[in-house]
């Protein structure tokens, strides 16, 4: 499978539908479950679970805590496809076409709305551990230096070559989600997410740089997926689970560990999953 080849992806999307045994229902909503949505798949009705290793062209996730399944099922009255685990560029040699392949496949299956979650470090001091932050915009560091998933792609069937990234995170969805979260008693904020390539966490000086650039939180995913989704015309919604707060003070370093990130994820996931199920229930049928 060449993830930049349209015909290869059409073939693969049909293959996935056939492996899942889907005849009538095609997914409308695509969900990428990062940290914070570990429990979402448990809420799906009539789930069809396909491990990545049953799918041609799918690399296996190497990050502890990421499962590696494609799941079809009903959530909030809509048929959804859920990716349990994602492809981080640092896992796959910065191969952006490969890392965004699931988004293109979802669109080919009929998905019109993408929902993604991630774990992030808070940069803005208003953010606390355990908060959820709705992405209102992003700064895609790898994309700015040439690692855009749109580089090298010149097939109009995927969308325009020059893609607008204005309103990348759909304003109406953000407003709806914000109100729902408040009603739900979730500690919710909105902010700008900065994606670094990782897999290292940032130095204190790098966190300061992110803050100066206008970022509220930093992480290692999501932006490449949203960029491809926007090229395909999907509306996007994403949120970060703040799993640690980065220090801006060189004399007061704050250490981060992946196990802490996973632990906070487990604690919040139940409530966040319920919130997202409600958001899907509240979405228009377009
Ligand atoms: N993911 C979770 N916390 C992070 C941090 N501080 N920096 C980058 N990615 C993260």
PDB file of C-alpha atoms and ligand atoms in Angstrom:
ATOM      1  CA  UNK A   1       0.000   0.000   0.000  1.00  0.00           C
ATOM      2  CA  UNK A   2       1.316   3.426  -0.959  1.00  0.00           C
ATOM      3  CA  UNK A   3      -0.490   5.822   1.411  1.00  0.00           C
ATOM      4  CA  UNK A   4      -0.221   8.667  -1.128  1.00  0.00           C
ATOM      5  CA  UNK A   5      -1.820   6.577  -3.886  1.00  0.00           C
ATOM      6  CA  UNK A   6      -5.540   7.249  -4.222  1.00  0.00           C
ATOM      7  CA  UNK A   7      -6.390   3.909  -5.836  1.00  0.00           C
ATOM      8  CA  UNK A   8      -4.471   1.963  -3.170  1.00  0.00           C
ATOM      9  CA  UNK A   9      -6.465   3.717  -0.461  1.00  0.00           C
ATOM     10  CA  UNK A  10      -9.804   3.155  -2.219  1.00  0.00           C
ATOM     11  CA  UNK A  11      -8.905  -0.534  -2.400  1.00  0.00           C
ATOM     12  CA  UNK A  12      -7.922  -0.602   1.282  1.00  0.00           C
ATOM     13  CA  UNK A  13     -11.063   1.247   2.436  1.00  0.00           C
ATOM     14  CA  UNK A  14     -13.221  -1.325   0.605  1.00  0.00           C
ATOM     15  CA  UNK A  15     -11.149  -4.121   2.101  1.00  0.00           C
ATOM     16  CA  UNK A  16     -11.711  -2.779   5.648  1.00  0.00           C
ATOM     17  CA  UNK A  17     -15.475  -2.513   5.027  1.00  0.00           C
ATOM     18  CA  UNK A  18     -15.439  -6.075   3.764  1.00  0.00           C
ATOM     19  CA  UNK A  19     -13.369  -7.419   6.710  1.00  0.00           C
ATOM     20  CA  UNK A  20     -15.815  -5.661   9.062  1.00  0.00           C
ATOM     21  CA  UNK A  21     -18.708  -7.269   7.196  1.00  0.00           C
ATOM     22  CA  UNK A  22     -20.510  -3.940   6.849  1.00  0.00           C
ATOM     23  CA  UNK A  23     -23.371  -3.974   4.344  1.00  0.00           C
ATOM     24  CA  UNK A  24     -25.658  -1.000   4.928  1.00  0.00           C
ATOM     25  CA  UNK A  25     -24.266   1.319   7.579  1.00  0.00           C
ATOM     26  CA  UNK A  26     -21.375   3.537   6.638  1.00  0.00           C
ATOM     27  CA  UNK A  27     -19.615   5.626   9.259  1.00  0.00           C
ATOM     28  CA  UNK A  28     -20.458   9.306   9.455  1.00  0.00           C
ATOM     29  CA  UNK A  29     -18.136  10.234  12.297  1.00  0.00           C
ATOM     30  CA  UNK A  30     -14.462   9.319  12.627  1.00  0.00           C
ATOM     31  CA  UNK A  31     -12.865   9.333  16.048  1.00  0.00           C
ATOM     32  CA  UNK A  32      -9.164   9.102  16.865  1.00  0.00           C
ATOM     33  CA  UNK A  33      -8.925   8.014  20.480  1.00  0.00           C
ATOM     34  CA  UNK A  34      -5.771   9.313  22.066  1.00  0.00           C
ATOM     35  CA  UNK A  35      -5.387   9.796  25.786  1.00  0.00           C
ATOM     36  CA  UNK A  36      -8.655  10.877  27.330  1.00  0.00           C
ATOM     37  CA  UNK A  37     -10.829   8.669  25.181  1.00  0.00           C
ATOM     38  CA  UNK A  38      -9.598   5.247  26.299  1.00  0.00           C
ATOM     39  CA  UNK A  39     -13.128   4.245  27.308  1.00  0.00           C
ATOM     40  CA  UNK A  40     -15.018   5.583  24.314  1.00  0.00           C
ATOM     41  CA  UNK A  41     -15.051   2.300  22.421  1.00  0.00           C
ATOM     42  CA  UNK A  42     -16.671   0.576  25.440  1.00  0.00           C
ATOM     43  CA  UNK A  43     -19.693   2.821  24.915  1.00  0.00           C
ATOM     44  CA  UNK A  44     -20.186   1.807  21.299  1.00  0.00           C
ATOM     45  CA  UNK A  45     -23.179  -0.355  20.502  1.00  0.00           C
ATOM     46  CA  UNK A  46     -22.819  -3.373  18.238  1.00  0.00           C
ATOM     47  CA  UNK A  47     -19.044  -2.897  18.038  1.00  0.00           C
ATOM     48  CA  UNK A  48     -17.041  -4.575  15.312  1.00  0.00           C
ATOM     49  CA  UNK A  49     -13.402  -4.672  16.428  1.00  0.00           C
ATOM     50  CA  UNK A  50     -10.585  -5.176  13.928  1.00  0.00           C
ATOM     51  CA  UNK A  51      -6.977  -5.229  15.196  1.00  0.00           C
ATOM     52  CA  UNK A  52      -4.512  -3.243  13.077  1.00  0.00           C
ATOM     53  CA  UNK A  53      -2.547  -6.430  12.359  1.00  0.00           C
ATOM     54  CA  UNK A  54      -5.504  -7.787  10.377  1.00  0.00           C
ATOM     55  CA  UNK A  55      -5.383  -4.786   8.042  1.00  0.00           C
ATOM     56  CA  UNK A  56      -2.984  -4.615   5.094  1.00  0.00           C
ATOM     57  CA  UNK A  57      -0.718  -1.578   5.161  1.00  0.00           C
ATOM     58  CA  UNK A  58      -1.403  -0.752   8.807  1.00  0.00           C
ATOM     59  CA  UNK A  59       1.715  -0.399  10.941  1.00  0.00           C
ATOM     60  CA  UNK A  60       1.468  -1.602  14.528  1.00  0.00           C
ATOM     61  CA  UNK A  61       1.460   1.089  17.219  1.00  0.00           C
ATOM     62  CA  UNK A  62       4.587   0.918  19.324  1.00  0.00           C
ATOM     63  CA  UNK A  63       3.534   3.247  22.133  1.00  0.00           C
ATOM     64  CA  UNK A  64       2.532   1.685  25.444  1.00  0.00           C
ATOM     65  CA  UNK A  65      -1.086   2.573  26.210  1.00  0.00           C
ATOM     66  CA  UNK A  66      -2.168   2.683  22.557  1.00  0.00           C
ATOM     67  CA  UNK A  67      -4.134  -0.417  21.646  1.00  0.00           C
ATOM     68  CA  UNK A  68      -4.278  -0.630  17.853  1.00  0.00           C
ATOM     69  CA  UNK A  69      -7.841  -1.413  16.771  1.00  0.00           C
ATOM     70  CA  UNK A  70     -10.293  -0.054  14.250  1.00  0.00           C
ATOM     71  CA  UNK A  71     -13.788  -0.218  15.731  1.00  0.00           C
ATOM     72  CA  UNK A  72     -17.088   0.346  13.962  1.00  0.00           C
ATOM     73  CA  UNK A  73     -20.228   0.870  16.042  1.00  0.00           C
ATOM     74  CA  UNK A  74     -23.094   3.100  17.126  1.00  0.00           C
ATOM     75  CA  UNK A  75     -22.472   6.031  19.416  1.00  0.00           C
ATOM     76  CA  UNK A  76     -24.894   8.878  20.172  1.00  0.00           C
ATOM     77  CA  UNK A  77     -27.262   7.546  17.517  1.00  0.00           C
ATOM     78  CA  UNK A  78     -24.662   7.793  14.744  1.00  0.00           C
ATOM     79  CA  UNK A  79     -22.571   5.145  13.036  1.00  0.00           C
ATOM     80  CA  UNK A  80     -18.936   5.784  13.897  1.00  0.00           C
ATOM     81  CA  UNK A  81     -15.495   4.489  13.094  1.00  0.00           C
ATOM     82  CA  UNK A  82     -13.096   4.728  15.954  1.00  0.00           C
ATOM     83  CA  UNK A  83      -9.341   4.412  15.781  1.00  0.00           C
ATOM     84  CA  UNK A  84      -8.056   3.017  19.068  1.00  0.00           C
ATOM     85  CA  UNK A  85      -4.475   4.134  18.757  1.00  0.00           C
ATOM     86  CA  UNK A  86      -2.897   6.421  16.223  1.00  0.00           C
ATOM     87  CA  UNK A  87       0.314   6.732  14.203  1.00  0.00           C
ATOM     88  CA  UNK A  88       2.710   9.288  15.605  1.00  0.00           C
ATOM     89  CA  UNK A  89       5.270  10.666  13.158  1.00  0.00           C
ATOM     90  CA  UNK A  90       8.116   9.866  15.606  1.00  0.00           C
ATOM     91  CA  UNK A  91       7.141   6.172  15.429  1.00  0.00           C
ATOM     92  CA  UNK A  92       7.259   6.051  11.649  1.00  0.00           C
ATOM     93  CA  UNK A  93      10.301   7.991  10.568  1.00  0.00           C
ATOM     94  CA  UNK A  94       8.227  11.162  10.055  1.00  0.00           C
ATOM     95  CA  UNK A  95       6.295   9.454   7.248  1.00  0.00           C
ATOM     96  CA  UNK A  96       3.351  11.842   7.275  1.00  0.00           C
ATOM     97  CA  UNK A  97       1.470  10.086   4.460  1.00  0.00           C
ATOM     98  CA  UNK A  98       1.484   6.857   6.457  1.00  0.00           C
ATOM     99  CA  UNK A  99       0.565   8.580   9.724  1.00  0.00           C
ATOM    100  CA  UNK A 100      -2.472  10.273   8.160  1.00  0.00           C
ATOM    101  CA  UNK A 101      -3.606   7.270   6.113  1.00  0.00           C
ATOM    102  CA  UNK A 102      -6.439   6.388   8.553  1.00  0.00           C
ATOM    103  CA  UNK A 103      -7.979   9.848   8.088  1.00  0.00           C
ATOM    104  CA  UNK A 104      -8.029   9.459   4.297  1.00  0.00           C
ATOM    105  CA  UNK A 105      -9.497   5.964   4.669  1.00  0.00           C
ATOM    106  CA  UNK A 106     -12.205   7.244   7.008  1.00  0.00           C
ATOM    107  CA  UNK A 107     -13.195   9.931   4.498  1.00  0.00           C
ATOM    108  CA  UNK A 108     -13.366   7.335   1.736  1.00  0.00           C
ATOM    109  CA  UNK A 109     -15.767   5.293   3.881  1.00  0.00           C
ATOM    110  CA  UNK A 110     -18.109   8.275   4.244  1.00  0.00           C
ATOM    111  CA  UNK A 111     -16.881  10.110   7.341  1.00  0.00           C
ATOM    112  CA  UNK A 112     -17.714  13.838   7.347  1.00  0.00           C
ATOM    113  CA  UNK A 113     -16.649  14.783  10.882  1.00  0.00           C
ATOM    114  CA  UNK A 114     -13.365  14.007  12.633  1.00  0.00           C
ATOM    115  CA  UNK A 115     -13.023  13.995  16.410  1.00  0.00           C
ATOM    116  CA  UNK A 116      -9.556  13.545  17.935  1.00  0.00           C
ATOM    117  CA  UNK A 117      -8.097  13.590  21.409  1.00  0.00           C
ATOM    118  CA  UNK A 118      -4.560  13.754  22.720  1.00  0.00           C
ATOM    119  CA  UNK A 119      -2.479  14.122  25.846  1.00  0.00           C
ATOM    120  CA  UNK A 120      -0.709  17.418  26.244  1.00  0.00           C
ATOM    121  CA  UNK A 121       1.432  19.390  28.607  1.00  0.00           C
ATOM    122  CA  UNK A 122      -0.042  22.652  29.845  1.00  0.00           C
ATOM    123  CA  UNK A 123       2.010  25.731  28.986  1.00  0.00           C
ATOM    124  CA  UNK A 124      -0.536  28.372  29.945  1.00  0.00           C
ATOM    125  CA  UNK A 125      -0.597  28.627  33.740  1.00  0.00           C
ATOM    126  CA  UNK A 126      -4.429  28.695  33.658  1.00  0.00           C
ATOM    127  CA  UNK A 127      -4.343  25.002  32.759  1.00  0.00           C
ATOM    128  CA  UNK A 128      -4.266  22.381  35.503  1.00  0.00           C
ATOM    129  CA  UNK A 129      -3.555  18.671  35.436  1.00  0.00           C
ATOM    130  CA  UNK A 130      -6.763  16.838  34.542  1.00  0.00           C
ATOM    131  CA  UNK A 131      -8.276  19.783  32.613  1.00  0.00           C
ATOM    132  CA  UNK A 132      -9.632  19.267  29.133  1.00  0.00           C
ATOM    133  CA  UNK A 133      -8.695  21.877  26.542  1.00  0.00           C
ATOM    134  CA  UNK A 134     -10.705  22.247  23.343  1.00  0.00           C
ATOM    135  CA  UNK A 135      -8.361  23.089  20.468  1.00  0.00           C
ATOM    136  CA  UNK A 136      -9.322  26.387  18.919  1.00  0.00           C
ATOM    137  CA  UNK A 137      -6.265  26.433  16.692  1.00  0.00           C
ATOM    138  CA  UNK A 138      -2.856  24.841  16.346  1.00  0.00           C
ATOM    139  CA  UNK A 139       0.806  25.507  15.643  1.00  0.00           C
ATOM    140  CA  UNK A 140       2.125  22.549  13.657  1.00  0.00           C
ATOM    141  CA  UNK A 141       5.901  22.775  14.175  1.00  0.00           C
ATOM    142  CA  UNK A 142       6.882  19.826  11.899  1.00  0.00           C
ATOM    143  CA  UNK A 143       4.549  21.193   9.212  1.00  0.00           C
ATOM    144  CA  UNK A 144       6.259  24.579   9.311  1.00  0.00           C
ATOM    145  CA  UNK A 145       9.631  23.037   8.490  1.00  0.00           C
ATOM    146  CA  UNK A 146       8.520  20.817   5.625  1.00  0.00           C
ATOM    147  CA  UNK A 147       6.927  17.809   7.321  1.00  0.00           C
ATOM    148  CA  UNK A 148       3.441  18.626   6.114  1.00  0.00           C
ATOM    149  CA  UNK A 149       1.396  15.599   5.050  1.00  0.00           C
ATOM    150  CA  UNK A 150       0.457  17.574   1.927  1.00  0.00           C
ATOM    151  CA  UNK A 151       4.066  17.783   0.671  1.00  0.00           C
ATOM    152  CA  UNK A 152       4.643  15.714  -2.444  1.00  0.00           C
ATOM    153  CA  UNK A 153       0.958  15.033  -2.933  1.00  0.00           C
ATOM    154  CA  UNK A 154      -0.548  16.239  -6.186  1.00  0.00           C
ATOM    155  CA  UNK A 155      -3.762  14.329  -6.710  1.00  0.00           C
ATOM    156  CA  UNK A 156      -6.884  16.523  -6.808  1.00  0.00           C
ATOM    157  CA  UNK A 157      -8.999  13.569  -5.650  1.00  0.00           C
ATOM    158  CA  UNK A 158      -7.571  14.155  -2.139  1.00  0.00           C
ATOM    159  CA  UNK A 159      -8.495  17.845  -2.295  1.00  0.00           C
ATOM    160  CA  UNK A 160      -6.780  21.112  -3.171  1.00  0.00           C
ATOM    161  CA  UNK A 161      -3.037  21.468  -3.269  1.00  0.00           C
ATOM    162  CA  UNK A 162      -3.215  24.715  -1.264  1.00  0.00           C
ATOM    163  CA  UNK A 163      -5.459  24.090   1.707  1.00  0.00           C
ATOM    164  CA  UNK A 164      -6.951  26.797   3.912  1.00  0.00           C
ATOM    165  CA  UNK A 165      -6.383  26.087   7.577  1.00  0.00           C
ATOM    166  CA  UNK A 166      -8.707  28.865   8.758  1.00  0.00           C
ATOM    167  CA  UNK A 167     -11.456  27.541  11.035  1.00  0.00           C
ATOM    168  CA  UNK A 168      -9.600  24.212  11.035  1.00  0.00           C
ATOM    169  CA  UNK A 169     -11.320  23.437  14.340  1.00  0.00           C
ATOM    170  CA  UNK A 170     -14.972  24.006  13.560  1.00  0.00           C
ATOM    171  CA  UNK A 171     -16.341  26.937  15.533  1.00  0.00           C
ATOM    172  CA  UNK A 172     -19.875  25.557  15.873  1.00  0.00           C
ATOM    173  CA  UNK A 173     -18.605  22.222  17.172  1.00  0.00           C
ATOM    174  CA  UNK A 174     -16.332  23.972  19.643  1.00  0.00           C
ATOM    175  CA  UNK A 175     -19.172  26.092  20.994  1.00  0.00           C
ATOM    176  CA  UNK A 176     -21.477  23.115  21.306  1.00  0.00           C
ATOM    177  CA  UNK A 177     -18.814  21.036  23.058  1.00  0.00           C
ATOM    178  CA  UNK A 178     -17.907  23.855  25.436  1.00  0.00           C
ATOM    179  CA  UNK A 179     -21.497  24.334  26.619  1.00  0.00           C
ATOM    180  CA  UNK A 180     -21.985  20.581  27.000  1.00  0.00           C
ATOM    181  CA  UNK A 181     -18.789  20.246  29.041  1.00  0.00           C
ATOM    182  CA  UNK A 182     -19.810  23.091  31.363  1.00  0.00           C
ATOM    183  CA  UNK A 183     -23.227  21.490  31.925  1.00  0.00           C
ATOM    184  CA  UNK A 184     -21.425  18.272  32.602  1.00  0.00           C
ATOM    185  CA  UNK A 185     -19.171  19.751  35.300  1.00  0.00           C
ATOM    186  CA  UNK A 186     -15.998  19.109  33.306  1.00  0.00           C
ATOM    187  CA  UNK A 187     -13.100  21.476  33.870  1.00  0.00           C
ATOM    188  CA  UNK A 188     -12.983  22.783  30.322  1.00  0.00           C
ATOM    189  CA  UNK A 189     -10.766  25.403  28.647  1.00  0.00           C
ATOM    190  CA  UNK A 190     -10.088  26.444  25.062  1.00  0.00           C
ATOM    191  CA  UNK A 191      -6.639  27.033  23.676  1.00  0.00           C
ATOM    192  CA  UNK A 192      -3.970  26.740  21.030  1.00  0.00           C
ATOM    193  CA  UNK A 193      -2.173  23.391  20.764  1.00  0.00           C
ATOM    194  CA  UNK A 194       1.402  23.213  19.565  1.00  0.00           C
ATOM    195  CA  UNK A 195       2.595  19.938  18.057  1.00  0.00           C
ATOM    196  CA  UNK A 196       6.245  19.034  18.351  1.00  0.00           C
ATOM    197  CA  UNK A 197       7.640  15.949  16.671  1.00  0.00           C
ATOM    198  CA  UNK A 198       8.855  14.394  19.921  1.00  0.00           C
ATOM    199  CA  UNK A 199       9.289  11.767  21.216  1.00  0.00           C
ATOM    200  CA  UNK A 200      11.266  13.791  23.740  1.00  0.00           C
ATOM    201  CA  UNK A 201       9.452  16.181  26.038  1.00  0.00           C
ATOM    202  CA  UNK A 202      10.376  19.836  25.802  1.00  0.00           C
ATOM    203  CA  UNK A 203      13.198  21.607  27.594  1.00  0.00           C
ATOM    204  CA  UNK A 204      12.219  24.524  29.807  1.00  0.00           C
ATOM    205  CA  UNK A 205      13.476  26.936  27.142  1.00  0.00           C
ATOM    206  CA  UNK A 206      11.389  25.153  24.504  1.00  0.00           C
ATOM    207  CA  UNK A 207       8.290  25.446  26.691  1.00  0.00           C
ATOM    208  CA  UNK A 208       9.026  29.191  27.002  1.00  0.00           C
ATOM    209  CA  UNK A 209       9.322  29.384  23.221  1.00  0.00           C
ATOM    210  CA  UNK A 210       5.956  27.619  22.825  1.00  0.00           C
ATOM    211  CA  UNK A 211       4.384  30.114  25.227  1.00  0.00           C
ATOM    212  CA  UNK A 212       5.874  33.055  23.305  1.00  0.00           C
ATOM    213  CA  UNK A 213       4.520  31.625  20.062  1.00  0.00           C
ATOM    214  CA  UNK A 214       1.022  31.676  21.545  1.00  0.00           C
ATOM    215  CA  UNK A 215       0.610  28.035  22.533  1.00  0.00           C
ATOM    216  CA  UNK A 216      -1.423  27.024  25.563  1.00  0.00           C
ATOM    217  CA  UNK A 217      -0.463  23.342  25.472  1.00  0.00           C
ATOM    218  CA  UNK A 218       2.134  21.133  23.770  1.00  0.00           C
ATOM    219  CA  UNK A 219       1.879  17.580  22.453  1.00  0.00           C
ATOM    220  CA  UNK A 220       3.047  15.225  19.706  1.00  0.00           C
ATOM    221  CA  UNK A 221       0.018  14.482  17.561  1.00  0.00           C
ATOM    222  CA  UNK A 222      -3.267  15.600  15.978  1.00  0.00           C
ATOM    223  CA  UNK A 223      -2.152  18.505  13.729  1.00  0.00           C
ATOM    224  CA  UNK A 224      -1.084  16.274  10.814  1.00  0.00           C
ATOM    225  CA  UNK A 225      -4.416  14.414  11.021  1.00  0.00           C
ATOM    226  CA  UNK A 226      -6.460  17.615  11.094  1.00  0.00           C
ATOM    227  CA  UNK A 227      -4.533  19.042   8.140  1.00  0.00           C
ATOM    228  CA  UNK A 228      -5.363  16.039   5.977  1.00  0.00           C
ATOM    229  CA  UNK A 229      -8.960  16.083   7.206  1.00  0.00           C
ATOM    230  CA  UNK A 230      -9.262  19.736   6.191  1.00  0.00           C
ATOM    231  CA  UNK A 231      -7.881  18.974   2.745  1.00  0.00           C
ATOM    232  CA  UNK A 232     -10.670  16.406   2.408  1.00  0.00           C
ATOM    233  CA  UNK A 233     -13.267  18.923   3.631  1.00  0.00           C
ATOM    234  CA  UNK A 234     -14.062  17.192   6.946  1.00  0.00           C
ATOM    235  CA  UNK A 235     -15.128  19.314   9.892  1.00  0.00           C
ATOM    236  CA  UNK A 236     -12.815  18.780  12.824  1.00  0.00           C
ATOM    237  CA  UNK A 237     -13.014  18.820  16.576  1.00  0.00           C
ATOM    238  CA  UNK A 238     -10.142  18.015  18.920  1.00  0.00           C
ATOM    239  CA  UNK A 239      -9.361  18.279  22.593  1.00  0.00           C
ATOM    240  CA  UNK A 240      -6.324  17.804  24.798  1.00  0.00           C
ATOM    241  CA  UNK A 241      -6.223  16.133  28.140  1.00  0.00           C
ATOM    242  CA  UNK A 242      -3.723  18.103  30.205  1.00  0.00           C
ATOM    243  CA  UNK A 243      -1.602  15.421  31.820  1.00  0.00           C
ATOM    244  CA  UNK A 244       1.200  17.592  33.156  1.00  0.00           C
ATOM    245  CA  UNK A 245       2.063  21.246  33.502  1.00  0.00           C
ATOM    246  CA  UNK A 246       5.338  22.303  31.994  1.00  0.00           C
ATOM    247  CA  UNK A 247       7.646  24.514  33.968  1.00  0.00           C
ATOM    248  CA  UNK A 248       8.683  27.871  32.543  1.00  0.00           C
ATOM    249  CA  UNK A 249      11.179  28.344  35.320  1.00  0.00           C
ATOM    250  CA  UNK A 250      14.689  27.006  34.730  1.00  0.00           C
ATOM    251  CA  UNK A 251      15.334  26.862  38.459  1.00  0.00           C
ATOM    252  CA  UNK A 252      12.179  24.862  39.069  1.00  0.00           C
ATOM    253  CA  UNK A 253      12.131  21.968  36.628  1.00  0.00           C
ATOM    254  CA  UNK A 254       9.088  19.674  36.545  1.00  0.00           C
ATOM    255  CA  UNK A 255       9.697  16.158  35.399  1.00  0.00           C
ATOM    256  CA  UNK A 256       7.235  14.271  33.176  1.00  0.00           C
ATOM    257  CA  UNK A 257       6.906  10.550  32.698  1.00  0.00           C
ATOM    258  CA  UNK A 258       4.851   8.592  30.189  1.00  0.00           C
ATOM    259  CA  UNK A 259       3.341   6.513  33.015  1.00  0.00           C
ATOM    260  CA  UNK A 260       2.033   9.718  34.685  1.00  0.00           C
ATOM    261  CA  UNK A 261       0.519  10.709  31.335  1.00  0.00           C
ATOM    262  CA  UNK A 262      -1.252   7.337  31.092  1.00  0.00           C
ATOM    263  CA  UNK A 263      -2.441   7.459  34.709  1.00  0.00           C
ATOM    264  CA  UNK A 264      -4.134  10.875  34.315  1.00  0.00           C
ATOM    265  CA  UNK A 265      -5.619   9.615  31.046  1.00  0.00           C
ATOM    266  CA  UNK A 266      -7.251   6.676  32.794  1.00  0.00           C
ATOM    267  CA  UNK A 267      -8.749   8.908  35.474  1.00  0.00           C
ATOM    268  CA  UNK A 268     -10.420  11.372  33.120  1.00  0.00           C
ATOM    269  CA  UNK A 269     -11.316   9.094  30.265  1.00  0.00           C
ATOM    270  CA  UNK A 270     -14.677   7.889  31.599  1.00  0.00           C
ATOM    271  CA  UNK A 271     -16.153  11.369  31.880  1.00  0.00           C
ATOM    272  CA  UNK A 272     -14.555  12.651  28.672  1.00  0.00           C
ATOM    273  CA  UNK A 273     -15.969   9.668  26.775  1.00  0.00           C
ATOM    274  CA  UNK A 274     -19.459  10.401  28.066  1.00  0.00           C
ATOM    275  CA  UNK A 275     -19.046  14.035  26.995  1.00  0.00           C
ATOM    276  CA  UNK A 276     -17.988  13.099  23.472  1.00  0.00           C
ATOM    277  CA  UNK A 277     -20.838  10.591  23.158  1.00  0.00           C
ATOM    278  CA  UNK A 278     -23.221  13.425  24.063  1.00  0.00           C
ATOM    279  CA  UNK A 279     -21.554  15.756  21.585  1.00  0.00           C
ATOM    280  CA  UNK A 280     -22.077  13.197  18.827  1.00  0.00           C
ATOM    281  CA  UNK A 281     -25.701  12.811  19.903  1.00  0.00           C
ATOM    282  CA  UNK A 282     -26.081  16.590  19.527  1.00  0.00           C
ATOM    283  CA  UNK A 283     -24.513  16.819  16.071  1.00  0.00           C
ATOM    284  CA  UNK A 284     -26.628  17.665  13.051  1.00  0.00           C
ATOM    285  CA  UNK A 285     -26.986  14.858  10.600  1.00  0.00           C
ATOM    286  CA  UNK A 286     -24.952  16.653   7.913  1.00  0.00           C
TER     287      UNK A 286
HETATM  288  N1  LIG B   1       2.230  14.739  25.886  1.00  0.00           N
HETATM  289  C1  LIG B   1       1.852  14.791  27.161  1.00  0.00           C
HETATM  290  N2  LIG B   1       2.539  15.747  27.799  1.00  0.00           N
HETATM  291  C2  LIG B   1       3.380  16.300  26.908  1.00  0.00           C
HETATM  292  C3  LIG B   1       4.344  17.320  26.961  1.00  0.00           C
HETATM  293  N3  LIG B   1       4.600  17.988  28.083  1.00  0.00           N
HETATM  294  N4  LIG B   1       5.019  17.628  25.854  1.00  0.00           N
HETATM  295  C4  LIG B   1       4.764  16.960  24.727  1.00  0.00           C
HETATM  296  N5  LIG B   1       3.872  15.990  24.607  1.00  0.00           N
HETATM  297  C5  LIG B   1       3.188  15.653  25.693  1.00  0.00           C
END
